[in-house]
Short mmCIF file of C-alpha atoms in Angstrom, two decimals:
data_model
loop_
_atom_site.label_atom_id
_atom_site.label_comp_id
_atom_site.label_asym_id
_atom_site.label_seq_id
_atom_site.Cartn_x
_atom_site.Cartn_y
_atom_site.Cartn_z
CA MET A 1 86.59 104.58 139.62
CA ASP A 2 83.45 106.49 140.34
CA ALA A 3 85.29 109.77 140.38
CA LEU A 4 86.22 109.58 136.72
CA PRO A 5 83.90 110.40 133.82
CA GLU A 6 82.33 107.27 132.23
CA SER A 7 84.08 107.76 128.89
CA LEU A 8 87.48 108.02 130.57
CA ASN A 9 86.88 104.73 132.45
CA ARG A 10 85.83 103.16 129.11
CA LEU A 11 89.12 104.26 127.56
CA ILE A 12 91.20 103.03 130.47
CA ASP A 13 89.44 99.60 130.33
CA GLY A 14 90.05 99.50 126.68
CA LEU A 15 93.72 100.37 126.89
CA SER A 16 94.39 97.95 129.61
CA ASP A 17 93.22 95.08 127.46
CA PHE A 18 96.43 95.32 125.43
CA PRO A 19 98.90 92.66 126.38
CA GLY A 20 101.56 94.24 128.68
CA ILE A 21 99.54 97.29 129.49
CA GLY A 22 98.41 97.26 133.07
CA LYS A 23 95.83 99.37 134.77
CA LYS A 24 98.22 102.02 135.99
CA THR A 25 99.84 102.45 132.64
CA ALA A 26 96.36 102.54 130.93
CA GLU A 27 95.40 105.38 133.32
CA ARG A 28 98.57 107.26 132.50
CA MET A 29 97.93 106.90 128.88
CA ALA A 30 94.29 107.98 129.13
CA PHE A 31 95.19 111.07 131.05
CA TYR A 32 97.97 111.87 128.50
CA LEU A 33 95.41 111.54 125.74
CA LEU A 34 92.92 113.77 127.56
CA LYS A 35 95.49 116.42 127.87
CA SER A 36 96.89 116.04 124.35
CA ASN A 37 95.88 118.03 121.35
CA ASP A 38 92.53 117.07 119.72
CA GLY A 39 94.19 116.40 116.30
CA TRP A 40 96.45 113.57 117.52
CA ALA A 41 93.72 111.87 119.41
CA GLN A 42 91.39 112.09 116.41
CA ASN A 43 94.14 110.71 114.12
CA LEU A 44 94.74 107.83 116.49
CA ALA A 45 91.02 106.92 116.74
CA LYS A 46 90.84 107.12 112.88
CA ALA A 47 93.85 104.96 112.51
CA ILE A 48 92.35 102.27 114.69
CA MET A 49 89.20 102.31 112.64
CA ASP A 50 91.10 102.34 109.30
CA VAL A 51 93.28 99.42 110.31
CA LYS A 52 90.24 97.29 111.07
CA GLU A 53 88.43 98.37 108.02
CA GLN A 54 91.10 98.59 105.36
CA ILE A 55 93.52 95.80 106.26
CA HIS A 56 92.88 92.19 105.04
CA GLU A 57 94.77 89.17 104.35
CA CYS A 58 96.32 88.72 100.81
CA PRO A 59 94.56 85.83 99.24
CA ILE A 60 97.93 84.64 97.61
CA CYS A 61 100.48 85.03 100.40
CA HIS A 62 98.40 85.74 103.49
CA ASN A 63 100.45 88.86 104.26
CA ILE A 64 98.33 91.69 105.65
CA SER A 65 97.64 94.44 103.09
CA ASP A 66 95.18 97.24 102.19
CA THR A 67 95.26 95.99 98.54
CA SER A 68 94.23 92.72 97.09
CA PRO A 69 96.62 91.06 96.18
CA CYS A 70 99.28 92.67 98.36
CA SER A 71 101.86 95.11 97.08
CA ILE A 72 104.54 92.35 97.19
CA CYS A 73 102.49 89.78 95.32
CA SER A 74 101.62 92.38 92.62
CA ASP A 75 105.24 93.58 92.24
CA THR A 76 106.34 92.41 88.88
CA LYS A 77 110.02 93.37 89.63
CA ARG A 78 110.22 90.64 92.31
CA ASP A 79 111.39 87.10 91.45
CA PRO A 80 108.46 84.76 91.61
CA SER A 81 110.81 81.68 91.61
CA LEU A 82 112.18 82.60 95.01
CA LEU A 83 109.54 82.02 97.85
CA CYS A 84 110.41 82.79 101.42
CA VAL A 85 108.00 81.05 103.96
CA VAL A 86 107.66 82.91 107.29
CA GLU A 87 105.54 82.28 110.41
CA ASP A 88 103.77 85.63 110.46
CA THR A 89 103.78 89.21 109.07
CA THR A 90 106.12 90.51 111.69
CA ASP A 91 108.81 88.18 110.28
CA LEU A 92 108.14 89.37 106.71
CA VAL A 93 108.58 92.88 107.88
CA VAL A 94 111.93 92.07 109.31
CA PHE A 95 113.20 90.62 105.94
CA GLU A 96 111.83 93.72 104.10
CA LYS A 97 113.73 96.01 106.39
CA THR A 98 117.06 94.44 105.15
CA ASN A 99 116.20 95.51 101.53
CA HIS A 100 117.99 92.30 100.48
CA PHE A 101 115.39 89.81 99.52
CA ARG A 102 113.88 90.30 96.07
CA GLY A 103 111.61 87.13 95.99
CA LYS A 104 108.14 86.73 97.24
CA TYR A 105 106.68 85.50 100.60
CA HIS A 106 104.25 83.03 102.00
CA VAL A 107 102.97 83.63 105.51
CA LEU A 108 102.07 80.41 107.28
CA GLY A 109 100.14 82.08 110.12
CA GLY A 110 101.87 80.10 112.81
CA VAL A 111 103.88 76.98 113.43
CA LEU A 112 102.94 73.40 114.09
CA SER A 113 102.26 73.00 117.79
CA PRO A 114 100.43 69.82 118.86
CA LEU A 115 100.33 71.01 122.46
CA ASP A 116 98.33 74.07 121.39
CA GLY A 117 96.31 71.94 119.03
CA ILE A 118 97.74 73.59 115.84
CA GLY A 119 98.09 71.02 113.02
CA PRO A 120 98.92 71.31 109.38
CA GLU A 121 95.34 72.12 108.57
CA ASP A 122 95.58 75.33 110.61
CA LEU A 123 98.57 76.67 108.68
CA HIS A 124 98.53 77.95 105.05
CA PHE A 125 100.25 74.84 103.60
CA ASP A 126 97.35 74.33 101.11
CA THR A 127 97.67 77.71 99.43
CA LEU A 128 101.47 77.32 99.33
CA LEU A 129 101.19 73.97 97.35
CA GLU A 130 98.59 75.64 95.15
CA ARG A 131 100.84 78.55 94.02
CA ILE A 132 104.04 76.53 93.29
CA ASN A 133 104.64 75.02 89.90
CA GLY A 134 107.90 73.14 90.49
CA GLU A 135 110.22 75.87 89.24
CA GLU A 136 110.64 77.63 92.58
CA GLU A 137 113.16 77.56 95.33
CA VAL A 138 111.32 77.64 98.74
CA ILE A 139 113.30 79.16 101.50
CA ILE A 140 111.85 78.08 104.90
CA ALA A 141 112.35 80.97 107.25
CA THR A 142 110.47 79.68 110.42
CA ASN A 143 112.12 80.57 113.82
CA PRO A 144 115.04 78.37 114.77
CA ASN A 145 113.33 76.92 117.86
CA ALA A 146 111.59 73.59 118.47
CA GLU A 147 108.21 74.46 116.82
CA GLY A 148 109.87 76.33 113.92
CA GLU A 149 112.28 73.39 113.09
CA THR A 150 109.41 70.82 113.27
CA THR A 151 107.38 73.00 110.89
CA ALA A 152 110.26 73.42 108.59
CA LEU A 153 111.00 69.61 108.47
CA TYR A 154 107.34 68.75 107.91
CA LEU A 155 106.97 71.44 105.06
CA ALA A 156 110.32 70.39 103.50
CA LYS A 157 109.07 66.76 103.34
CA LEU A 158 105.65 67.92 101.86
CA LEU A 159 107.48 70.10 99.20
CA LYS A 160 110.03 67.40 98.16
CA GLU A 161 107.15 65.24 97.30
CA HIS A 162 106.51 67.90 94.61
CA ASN A 163 110.22 67.97 93.65
CA ILE A 164 110.62 71.51 94.89
CA LYS A 165 114.05 72.80 95.88
CA VAL A 166 113.82 73.50 99.57
CA THR A 167 116.31 75.57 101.48
CA ARG A 168 116.52 76.70 105.19
CA LEU A 169 118.04 79.89 106.51
CA ALA A 170 121.80 79.56 107.39
CA SER A 171 122.96 79.18 110.87
CA GLY A 172 123.97 82.67 112.19
CA ILE A 173 120.61 83.22 113.93
CA PRO A 174 121.08 81.98 117.57
CA VAL A 175 119.14 78.79 118.19
CA GLY A 176 116.33 79.35 120.55
CA GLY A 177 116.16 82.99 119.54
CA ASP A 178 113.51 84.90 117.80
CA LEU A 179 113.45 86.18 114.18
CA GLU A 180 111.84 89.45 115.01
CA TYR A 181 114.73 90.51 117.20
CA THR A 182 117.61 89.59 114.83
CA ASP A 183 119.75 92.32 113.56
CA GLU A 184 119.78 93.03 109.84
CA ALA A 185 123.37 91.96 109.13
CA THR A 186 122.86 88.55 110.76
CA LEU A 187 119.69 88.10 108.68
CA VAL A 188 121.44 88.99 105.47
CA SER A 189 124.22 86.42 106.18
CA ALA A 190 121.56 83.85 107.03
CA LEU A 191 119.81 84.46 103.78
CA GLU A 192 123.07 84.12 101.74
CA GLY A 193 124.22 80.96 103.68
CA ARG A 194 121.03 79.06 103.28
CA ARG A 195 121.42 75.24 102.76
CA GLU A 196 119.34 72.64 101.08
CA ILE A 197 117.55 70.25 103.45
CA MET B 1 108.23 100.38 107.08
CA ASP B 2 107.28 100.20 103.36
CA ALA B 3 106.16 96.60 103.87
CA LEU B 4 103.29 97.48 106.13
CA PRO B 5 99.99 99.07 105.03
CA GLU B 6 99.81 102.83 105.37
CA SER B 7 97.06 102.80 108.01
CA LEU B 8 99.07 100.30 110.21
CA ASN B 9 102.10 102.63 109.99
CA ARG B 10 99.92 105.43 111.03
CA LEU B 11 98.55 103.48 114.02
CA ILE B 12 102.14 102.60 115.11
CA ASP B 13 103.32 106.13 114.87
CA GLY B 14 100.27 107.43 116.82
CA LEU B 15 100.68 104.77 119.62
CA SER B 16 104.48 105.46 119.99
CA ASP B 17 103.63 109.05 120.80
CA PHE B 18 102.45 108.00 124.14
CA PRO B 19 105.09 108.52 126.84
CA GLY B 20 106.78 105.31 127.75
CA ILE B 21 105.57 103.55 124.68
CA GLY B 22 108.47 102.74 122.28
CA LYS B 23 108.40 101.73 118.62
CA LYS B 24 108.56 98.04 119.39
CA THR B 25 105.70 98.12 121.90
CA ALA B 26 103.61 100.27 119.53
CA GLU B 27 104.13 97.69 116.76
CA ARG B 28 103.08 94.80 119.09
CA MET B 29 100.04 96.85 120.17
CA ALA B 30 99.15 97.59 116.56
CA PHE B 31 99.38 93.96 115.53
CA TYR B 32 97.31 92.84 118.57
CA LEU B 33 94.66 95.41 117.58
CA LEU B 34 94.75 94.12 113.98
CA LYS B 35 94.14 90.49 115.20
CA SER B 36 91.65 91.48 117.83
CA ASN B 37 87.80 91.43 117.33
CA ASP B 38 86.29 94.39 115.62
CA GLY B 39 84.00 95.34 118.50
CA TRP B 40 86.84 95.99 120.98
CA ALA B 41 88.84 98.13 118.49
CA GLN B 42 85.72 100.21 117.59
CA ASN B 43 84.91 100.73 121.21
CA LEU B 44 88.48 101.84 121.85
CA ALA B 45 88.33 104.31 118.94
CA LYS B 46 84.90 105.60 120.16
CA ALA B 47 86.27 105.98 123.71
CA ILE B 48 89.10 108.17 122.48
CA MET B 49 86.67 110.40 120.64
CA ASP B 50 84.19 110.53 123.50
CA VAL B 51 87.04 111.41 125.99
CA LYS B 52 88.09 114.33 123.77
CA GLU B 53 84.48 115.48 123.04
CA GLN B 54 82.76 114.98 126.32
CA ILE B 55 85.26 115.68 128.98
CA HIS B 56 85.92 119.26 130.05
CA GLU B 57 87.14 121.01 133.16
CA CYS B 58 84.62 121.76 135.79
CA PRO B 59 84.22 125.61 136.04
CA ILE B 60 84.20 125.45 139.85
CA CYS B 61 86.90 122.92 141.00
CA HIS B 62 88.82 122.34 137.64
CA ASN B 63 88.33 118.61 138.08
CA ILE B 64 87.74 116.85 134.69
CA SER B 65 84.06 115.88 134.11
CA ASP B 66 81.48 115.24 131.50
CA THR B 67 78.92 117.36 133.34
CA SER B 68 79.18 121.00 134.27
CA PRO B 69 79.61 121.51 137.18
CA CYS B 70 81.13 118.10 137.97
CA SER B 71 79.44 115.40 139.96
CA ILE B 72 81.39 116.30 143.18
CA CYS B 73 80.77 120.00 143.02
CA SER B 74 76.95 119.38 142.38
CA ASP B 75 76.67 116.73 145.16
CA THR B 76 74.66 118.31 147.93
CA LYS B 77 75.51 115.53 150.39
CA ARG B 78 79.14 116.74 150.43
CA ASP B 79 80.43 119.19 153.01
CA PRO B 80 81.10 122.50 151.22
CA SER B 81 82.97 123.86 154.26
CA LEU B 82 85.80 121.35 153.79
CA LEU B 83 87.89 122.03 150.68
CA CYS B 84 90.79 119.74 149.64
CA VAL B 85 93.28 121.37 147.38
CA VAL B 86 95.18 118.91 145.14
CA GLU B 87 97.68 119.34 142.31
CA ASP B 88 95.82 117.45 139.61
CA THR B 89 92.83 115.10 138.93
CA THR B 90 94.97 111.92 139.42
CA ASP B 91 95.43 113.02 143.07
CA LEU B 92 91.76 113.73 143.50
CA VAL B 93 91.02 110.16 142.21
CA VAL B 94 93.29 108.70 144.85
CA PHE B 95 91.37 110.58 147.63
CA GLU B 96 88.00 109.39 146.13
CA LYS B 97 89.20 105.75 146.21
CA THR B 98 89.59 105.86 149.98
CA ASN B 99 85.81 106.54 150.34
CA HIS B 100 86.80 108.63 153.37
CA PHE B 101 86.75 112.28 152.39
CA ARG B 102 83.28 113.81 152.17
CA GLY B 103 84.20 117.39 151.44
CA LYS B 104 84.92 118.99 148.11
CA TYR B 105 87.99 119.52 146.05
CA HIS B 106 89.95 122.32 144.21
CA VAL B 107 92.33 121.15 141.52
CA LEU B 108 95.33 123.53 141.13
CA GLY B 109 96.41 122.25 137.74
CA GLY B 110 100.02 121.88 138.89
CA VAL B 111 102.53 123.33 141.45
CA LEU B 112 104.55 126.49 141.59
CA SER B 113 107.87 125.84 139.78
CA PRO B 114 109.93 128.84 138.90
CA LEU B 115 112.48 126.69 136.95
CA ASP B 116 109.64 125.50 134.60
CA GLY B 117 108.24 129.13 134.49
CA ILE B 118 105.14 128.13 136.42
CA GLY B 119 104.10 131.14 138.70
CA PRO B 120 100.94 131.72 140.77
CA GLU B 121 99.12 133.11 137.73
CA ASP B 122 99.32 129.62 136.02
CA LEU B 123 97.61 127.79 138.83
CA HIS B 124 93.91 128.02 139.89
CA PHE B 125 94.42 130.14 142.92
CA ASP B 126 92.11 132.97 141.74
CA THR B 127 89.11 130.66 141.39
CA LEU B 128 89.92 129.09 144.80
CA LEU B 129 89.70 132.59 146.44
CA GLU B 130 86.56 133.36 144.59
CA ARG B 131 84.78 130.30 145.90
CA ILE B 132 85.56 130.53 149.59
CA ASN B 133 83.64 132.74 151.95
CA GLY B 134 85.64 132.47 155.24
CA GLU B 135 83.70 129.60 156.74
CA GLU B 136 85.75 126.86 155.11
CA GLU B 137 88.63 124.75 156.22
CA VAL B 138 91.07 124.27 153.35
CA ILE B 139 93.14 121.14 153.47
CA ILE B 140 96.34 121.63 151.22
CA ALA B 141 97.11 118.18 149.75
CA THR B 142 99.98 119.03 147.38
CA ASN B 143 102.70 116.32 147.19
CA PRO B 144 105.31 116.37 149.99
CA ASN B 145 108.17 117.23 147.85
CA ALA B 146 109.95 120.61 147.27
CA GLU B 147 107.52 122.16 144.79
CA GLY B 148 104.46 120.83 146.63
CA GLU B 149 105.68 122.25 149.94
CA THR B 150 106.49 125.69 148.30
CA THR B 151 103.02 125.69 146.82
CA ALA B 152 101.48 124.83 150.15
CA LEU B 153 103.29 127.57 151.96
CA TYR B 154 102.43 130.09 149.29
CA LEU B 155 98.81 129.14 149.32
CA ALA B 156 98.58 129.02 153.11
CA LYS B 157 99.84 132.64 153.32
CA LEU B 158 97.37 133.78 150.67
CA LEU B 159 94.45 131.99 152.45
CA LYS B 160 95.35 133.33 155.98
CA GLU B 161 95.11 136.83 154.58
CA HIS B 162 91.41 136.02 154.08
CA ASN B 163 91.18 134.41 157.68
CA ILE B 164 90.63 130.96 156.43
CA LYS B 165 91.58 127.93 158.50
CA VAL B 166 94.30 126.21 156.54
CA THR B 167 95.60 122.59 157.24
CA ARG B 168 98.14 120.38 155.69
CA LEU B 169 97.97 116.51 155.22
CA ALA B 170 99.67 114.85 158.26
CA SER B 171 103.00 113.18 157.91
CA GLY B 172 102.58 109.59 157.07
CA ILE B 173 103.29 110.07 153.37
CA PRO B 174 106.98 109.59 152.81
CA VAL B 175 108.71 112.84 151.96
CA GLY B 176 109.86 112.92 148.36
CA GLY B 177 107.24 110.43 147.50
CA ASP B 178 104.23 110.75 145.15
CA LEU B 179 100.60 110.96 146.27
CA GLU B 180 99.40 108.85 143.26
CA TYR B 181 101.32 105.83 144.64
CA THR B 182 100.34 106.03 148.30
CA ASP B 183 98.22 103.24 149.72
CA GLU B 184 94.82 104.01 151.02
CA ALA B 185 95.44 103.44 154.67
CA THR B 186 98.34 105.89 154.71
CA LEU B 187 96.20 108.38 152.95
CA VAL B 188 93.39 108.06 155.47
CA SER B 189 95.75 108.50 158.48
CA ALA B 190 97.24 111.49 156.66
CA LEU B 191 93.79 112.96 156.39
CA GLU B 192 92.99 112.38 159.95
CA GLY B 193 96.27 113.75 161.30
CA ARG B 194 96.26 116.97 159.44
CA ARG B 195 97.65 119.94 161.15
CA GLU B 196 97.20 123.62 161.01
CA ILE B 197 99.95 125.58 159.31
#
């Protein structure tokens, strides 16, 4: 829109690149930002820069973190013999919200999906095998859908070759559902009812 | 969430302050930003800063602009004897999109709304009266709802005391509707069918 200042058009374009944010919503957000107090806008801009500069992947578990290793990996009060394998950081966050799991995590970075060209070499299986010594129990907490189950079975087979105890989250999470939207009580019961596969 | 790095929590909090953006959407946006390429994120942060630093209100028409006066007020090709009075900048932008109106604008900064404590002294009536010399036609393009009509009538009375020709947008825009969502053809016909009040 020619009628708008160049920087405002730039902001609208940038905001509408977010998934789920259309042009109209981006315009409304940009005008809200324009009318908001300077402090909030500056903090928002700074937070964007800080997130990109300070947050990196933990070299051990592939969680995102502003420390290396991440706060969970370096927490000596956590049980290192209990490893929860999740698809991505958002799933890890859901477990942490329950305040129930005191082991450590391993973030795969996705699931096996031949149709999307994602094979075992694209997921963090190698670093998982490197960090285990045979004493651990590995809880596979991929989503209970087709790709998640395939990934769980593949990983279970891989780990059993190394004589690792492998468990899967108990039923309780609706099949075809999504970990990120599971309520905490269901997640706790799924943790407690985990079964060996 | 303790599990997330501090800067990411700050970003989520900042994003969820936008109207219509809930915690969940803010989380999804923050993670998208985290995984996006650095250039886009940096441009977004810079656009936020630029918008706050460079954009100010035009001293003549109260449109937002990065120049003073704004590009419309300083455009000598526009007809200074035709003044379109709008509630806010978003309404001005809708008119500009039609490429049909070649006069100038005056942004009121809102509408009269006694319930919200907004009286004539809170709107830019004074600067409107200052900039007219009696030769103009003033088109009142407030929204066709209760507050907009009240404001139009109040302003028309004020302008007629100064012997100004006052017109109102023609019907065509549904009553109770909102200027910002009107299609361009309807707006053009409303402009053309304007009537004296």
